[in-house]
């Protein structure tokens, strides 16, 4: 797939973007392995085999959704109930996918858009959204190769070793995910006061929903959806982007000028 070097000033070909994605995906894969390890132990406790756990993690890259599915399996729930529950819990990924489409070139073939949908996780979405200009899908594929291997491998190892590792060690390993989130949001926030303000606003709004009577009864998944739509809508109105995925007026000498794709 031909890409414009103007839109990709750092990497001129797909191979370069793919290798960059692998590099950025290593810390994500490490964090995923730690979290999936604990998930695998929970899966083993309800009778899920290593192969079944691997296939489940291969098809669903979402810790909350997969954990809910494991608990429902343990409780003997029906297939329809599991499908509805996991869809509701993972609704935020629909919003992330819609947002990520704004980073794609209008000329990008449909099969890339379809494949990118399977690569959308919180962390992969974060690093993909931070790419300047249009997103080269090879970058996301490279990151997902490493991150996905960590997620699926951690699940299998967790199932195989059972509960050998102490609970405190597993809890400590899970902190790696919080570190990854900080690593994703801090660099853009340091470069842009507007982005830093959105980060602070998001944290404050999340705290309000967590501790306000009535609002705190809303599930965590729906909180993410509500806050994402609200804050993203405000950001879009205040600081719209042009067709190349950059803020209007940035990266060119004229306000709102769109870069031309090759």
Coordinates of C-alpha atoms in Angstrom, one line a residue:
X1 CA 0.0 0.0 0.0
X2 CA 1.5 3.3 -1.1
X3 CA 1.8 5.9 1.6
X4 CA 2.8 9.5 1.4
X5 CA 6.2 10.4 2.9
X6 CA 4.7 13.8 3.6
X7 CA 2.2 12.3 6.0
X8 CA 4.8 10.0 7.5
X9 CA 7.9 12.1 8.0
X10 CA 9.6 9.7 10.4
X11 CA 9.1 6.4 8.6
X12 CA 9.0 6.2 4.8
X13 CA 7.7 2.6 4.3
X14 CA 5.4 0.1 5.9
X15 CA 8.3 -2.0 7.2
X16 CA 9.5 1.0 9.2
X17 CA 6.1 1.6 10.7
X18 CA 5.7 -2.0 11.5
X19 CA 9.0 -2.2 13.4
X20 CA 8.2 1.0 15.2
X21 CA 4.9 -0.6 16.3
X22 CA 6.7 -3.6 17.6
X23 CA 9.0 -1.4 19.6
X24 CA 6.1 0.6 21.2
X25 CA 4.1 -2.6 21.8
X26 CA 6.8 -4.3 24.0
X27 CA 5.9 -2.5 27.2
X28 CA 2.2 -3.0 26.5
X29 CA 2.7 -6.7 25.9
X30 CA 4.7 -7.0 29.2
X31 CA 1.8 -5.3 31.1
X32 CA -0.8 -7.5 29.4
X33 CA 1.2 -10.6 30.3
X34 CA 1.0 -9.7 34.0
X35 CA -2.7 -9.0 33.9
X36 CA -3.6 -12.1 31.8
X37 CA -1.6 -14.2 34.3
X38 CA -4.1 -13.5 37.0
X39 CA -6.9 -13.9 34.5
X40 CA -5.6 -17.3 33.5
X41 CA -5.6 -18.4 37.2
X42 CA -9.3 -17.4 37.4
X43 CA -10.0 -19.3 34.2
X44 CA -8.4 -22.4 35.5
X45 CA -10.5 -22.3 38.7
X46 CA -13.7 -22.6 36.6
X47 CA -12.4 -25.5 34.5
X48 CA -11.2 -23.7 31.4
X49 CA -8.3 -25.5 29.7
X50 CA -5.2 -23.9 28.3
X51 CA -6.4 -24.2 24.7
X52 CA -9.8 -22.8 25.6
X53 CA -8.2 -19.9 27.5
X54 CA -5.9 -19.2 24.6
X55 CA -8.7 -19.0 22.1
X56 CA -10.8 -16.9 24.4
X57 CA -8.0 -14.3 24.8
X58 CA -7.3 -14.5 21.1
X59 CA -10.8 -13.5 20.3
X60 CA -11.4 -10.9 23.1
X61 CA -8.6 -8.4 24.0
X62 CA -10.5 -6.9 27.0
X63 CA -9.7 -7.8 30.6
X64 CA -13.0 -6.7 32.1
X65 CA -15.1 -8.4 29.4
X66 CA -13.0 -11.6 29.6
X67 CA -13.1 -11.7 33.4
X68 CA -16.9 -11.3 33.3
X69 CA -17.2 -14.1 30.8
X70 CA -15.1 -16.4 33.1
X71 CA -17.3 -15.6 36.0
X72 CA -20.4 -16.3 34.0
X73 CA -19.0 -19.6 32.8
X74 CA -18.3 -20.5 36.4
X75 CA -21.9 -19.6 37.3
X76 CA -23.2 -21.8 34.5
X77 CA -24.8 -18.9 32.6
X78 CA -26.2 -19.3 29.1
X79 CA -24.5 -18.2 25.9
X80 CA -26.9 -15.3 25.2
X81 CA -26.4 -13.9 28.7
X82 CA -22.6 -14.0 28.2
X83 CA -22.8 -12.3 24.8
X84 CA -25.1 -9.5 26.1
X85 CA -22.9 -8.9 29.2
X86 CA -19.6 -8.8 27.4
X87 CA -21.0 -6.5 24.6
X88 CA -22.3 -4.1 27.2
X89 CA -19.0 -4.1 29.2
X90 CA -17.0 -3.6 26.0
X91 CA -19.1 -0.8 24.5
X92 CA -16.4 1.7 24.9
X93 CA -14.4 0.0 22.1
X94 CA -17.1 1.1 19.7
X95 CA -16.4 4.7 20.6
X96 CA -12.6 4.1 20.3
X97 CA -13.1 2.6 16.9
X98 CA -15.2 5.5 15.7
X99 CA -12.5 7.9 17.0
X100 CA -9.7 5.9 15.3
X101 CA -11.4 6.1 11.9
X102 CA -10.7 9.9 12.0
X103 CA -6.9 9.0 12.0
X104 CA -7.2 6.9 8.8
X105 CA -6.7 8.1 5.3
X106 CA -9.9 8.3 3.2
X107 CA -8.2 6.1 0.6
X108 CA -7.4 3.3 3.1
X109 CA -8.9 0.0 1.9
X110 CA -11.8 -1.5 3.9
X111 CA -9.9 -4.7 4.8
X112 CA -7.4 -2.6 6.8
X113 CA -10.3 -0.9 8.7
X114 CA -11.8 -4.3 9.5
X115 CA -8.5 -5.7 10.7
X116 CA -7.8 -2.6 12.8
X117 CA -11.0 -3.1 14.7
X118 CA -9.6 -6.3 16.2
X119 CA -6.5 -4.3 17.4
X120 CA -8.4 -1.8 19.4
X121 CA -7.6 -2.0 23.1
X122 CA -7.2 0.9 25.5
X123 CA -3.4 1.1 25.2
X124 CA -3.2 0.3 21.5
X125 CA -5.8 3.0 20.8
X126 CA -3.8 5.4 22.9
X127 CA -0.5 5.0 21.0
X128 CA -2.3 4.8 17.6
X129 CA -4.1 8.0 18.3
X130 CA -0.9 9.8 19.2
X131 CA 0.7 9.1 15.8
X132 CA 1.0 12.4 13.9
X133 CA -1.0 12.8 10.7
X134 CA -2.8 9.8 9.2
X135 CA -2.3 6.4 10.9
X136 CA -0.4 3.8 9.0
X137 CA -2.1 0.5 9.9
X138 CA 1.2 -1.3 9.9
X139 CA 2.1 0.6 13.0
X140 CA -0.9 -0.7 14.9
X141 CA -0.4 -4.2 13.5
X142 CA 3.2 -4.3 14.8
X143 CA 2.1 -3.1 18.3
X144 CA -0.7 -5.7 18.4
X145 CA 1.6 -8.5 17.4
X146 CA 3.6 -8.0 20.6
X147 CA 0.7 -6.9 22.9
X148 CA -1.5 -9.7 21.8
X149 CA 1.2 -12.3 22.3
X150 CA 1.6 -11.0 25.9
X151 CA -2.1 -11.2 26.5
X152 CA -2.7 -14.7 25.1
X153 CA 0.6 -16.0 26.5
X154 CA -0.2 -14.7 30.0
X155 CA -3.6 -16.4 30.0
X156 CA -2.1 -19.7 29.0
X157 CA 0.7 -19.5 31.6
X158 CA -1.8 -18.5 34.3
X159 CA -3.9 -21.6 33.5
X160 CA -0.9 -23.9 33.5
X161 CA 0.7 -22.7 36.7
X162 CA -2.6 -22.5 38.6
X163 CA -2.3 -20.6 41.9
X164 CA 1.5 -21.1 42.4
X165 CA 2.2 -17.3 42.5
X166 CA 1.1 -15.5 45.7
X167 CA -1.8 -13.1 45.4
X168 CA 0.2 -10.1 46.5
X169 CA 2.7 -10.7 43.6
X170 CA -0.1 -10.8 41.1
X171 CA -1.6 -7.6 42.5
X172 CA 1.8 -5.9 42.2
X173 CA 2.2 -7.0 38.6
X174 CA -1.2 -5.5 37.7
X175 CA 0.1 -2.1 38.6
X176 CA 2.0 -2.2 35.2
X177 CA -1.2 -1.3 33.4
X178 CA -1.4 2.0 35.3
X179 CA 2.1 2.7 34.4
X180 CA 1.3 2.1 30.7
X181 CA -1.6 4.6 30.8
X182 CA 0.6 7.2 32.3
X183 CA 3.3 6.6 29.6
X184 CA 0.6 7.1 26.9
X185 CA -1.1 10.3 28.2
X186 CA 1.9 12.2 29.7
X187 CA 4.0 12.8 26.5
X188 CA 1.0 14.4 24.6
X189 CA 0.0 16.3 27.7
X190 CA 3.5 17.8 28.0
X191 CA 3.5 19.0 24.4
X192 CA 0.0 20.5 24.5
X193 CA -1.7 22.6 27.2
X194 CA -5.0 21.8 25.6
X195 CA -4.4 18.0 25.9
X196 CA -3.2 18.4 29.5
X197 CA -6.4 20.3 30.3
X198 CA -8.4 17.4 28.8
X199 CA -6.5 14.9 30.9
X200 CA -7.2 16.9 34.1
X201 CA -10.8 17.4 33.1
X202 CA -11.3 13.7 32.5
X203 CA -9.8 12.8 35.9
X204 CA -12.0 15.3 37.7
X205 CA -15.1 14.2 35.9
X206 CA -14.4 10.6 36.7
X207 CA -13.9 11.4 40.3
X208 CA -17.2 13.3 40.4
X209 CA -19.0 10.3 39.0
X210 CA -17.3 7.9 41.4
X211 CA -18.2 9.8 44.6
X212 CA -21.5 11.5 43.7
X213 CA -24.6 9.7 45.0
X214 CA -26.7 8.4 42.1
X215 CA -23.9 8.8 39.6
X216 CA -21.7 6.3 41.3
X217 CA -24.4 3.6 40.7
X218 CA -23.5 3.8 37.0
X219 CA -21.3 0.9 35.9
X220 CA -17.7 1.6 35.1
X221 CA -18.2 0.7 31.5
X222 CA -21.0 3.2 31.0
X223 CA -19.1 5.8 32.9
X224 CA -16.3 5.6 30.3
X225 CA -18.8 5.9 27.5
X226 CA -20.6 8.9 29.0
X227 CA -17.4 10.8 29.8
X228 CA -15.8 9.9 26.5
X229 CA -18.8 11.2 24.5
X230 CA -19.1 14.3 26.7
X231 CA -15.4 15.3 26.9
X232 CA -14.6 14.3 23.3
X233 CA -17.6 16.4 22.1
X234 CA -16.3 19.4 24.0
X235 CA -12.8 18.9 22.6
X236 CA -14.1 18.5 19.1
X237 CA -16.1 21.7 19.3
X238 CA -13.3 23.7 20.8
X239 CA -10.4 22.3 18.8
X240 CA -11.6 20.6 15.6
X241 CA -9.2 18.7 13.3
X242 CA -8.8 18.8 9.6
X243 CA -8.9 15.9 7.1
X244 CA -5.4 14.8 7.8
X245 CA -6.0 14.1 11.5
X246 CA -4.1 17.2 12.7
X247 CA -5.6 20.1 14.5
X248 CA -6.9 22.8 12.2
X249 CA -4.2 25.3 11.5
X250 CA -1.3 23.1 12.7
X251 CA 1.3 21.6 10.4
X252 CA 0.6 24.1 7.7
X253 CA 0.8 27.8 7.1
X254 CA -2.9 28.3 6.6
X255 CA -5.7 27.7 9.1
X256 CA -7.6 24.5 8.4
X257 CA -5.6 23.6 5.4
X258 CA -5.7 19.9 4.5
X259 CA -2.6 18.0 3.6
X260 CA -2.9 16.1 0.3
X261 CA -2.4 12.4 0.4
X262 CA -0.3 10.8 -2.3

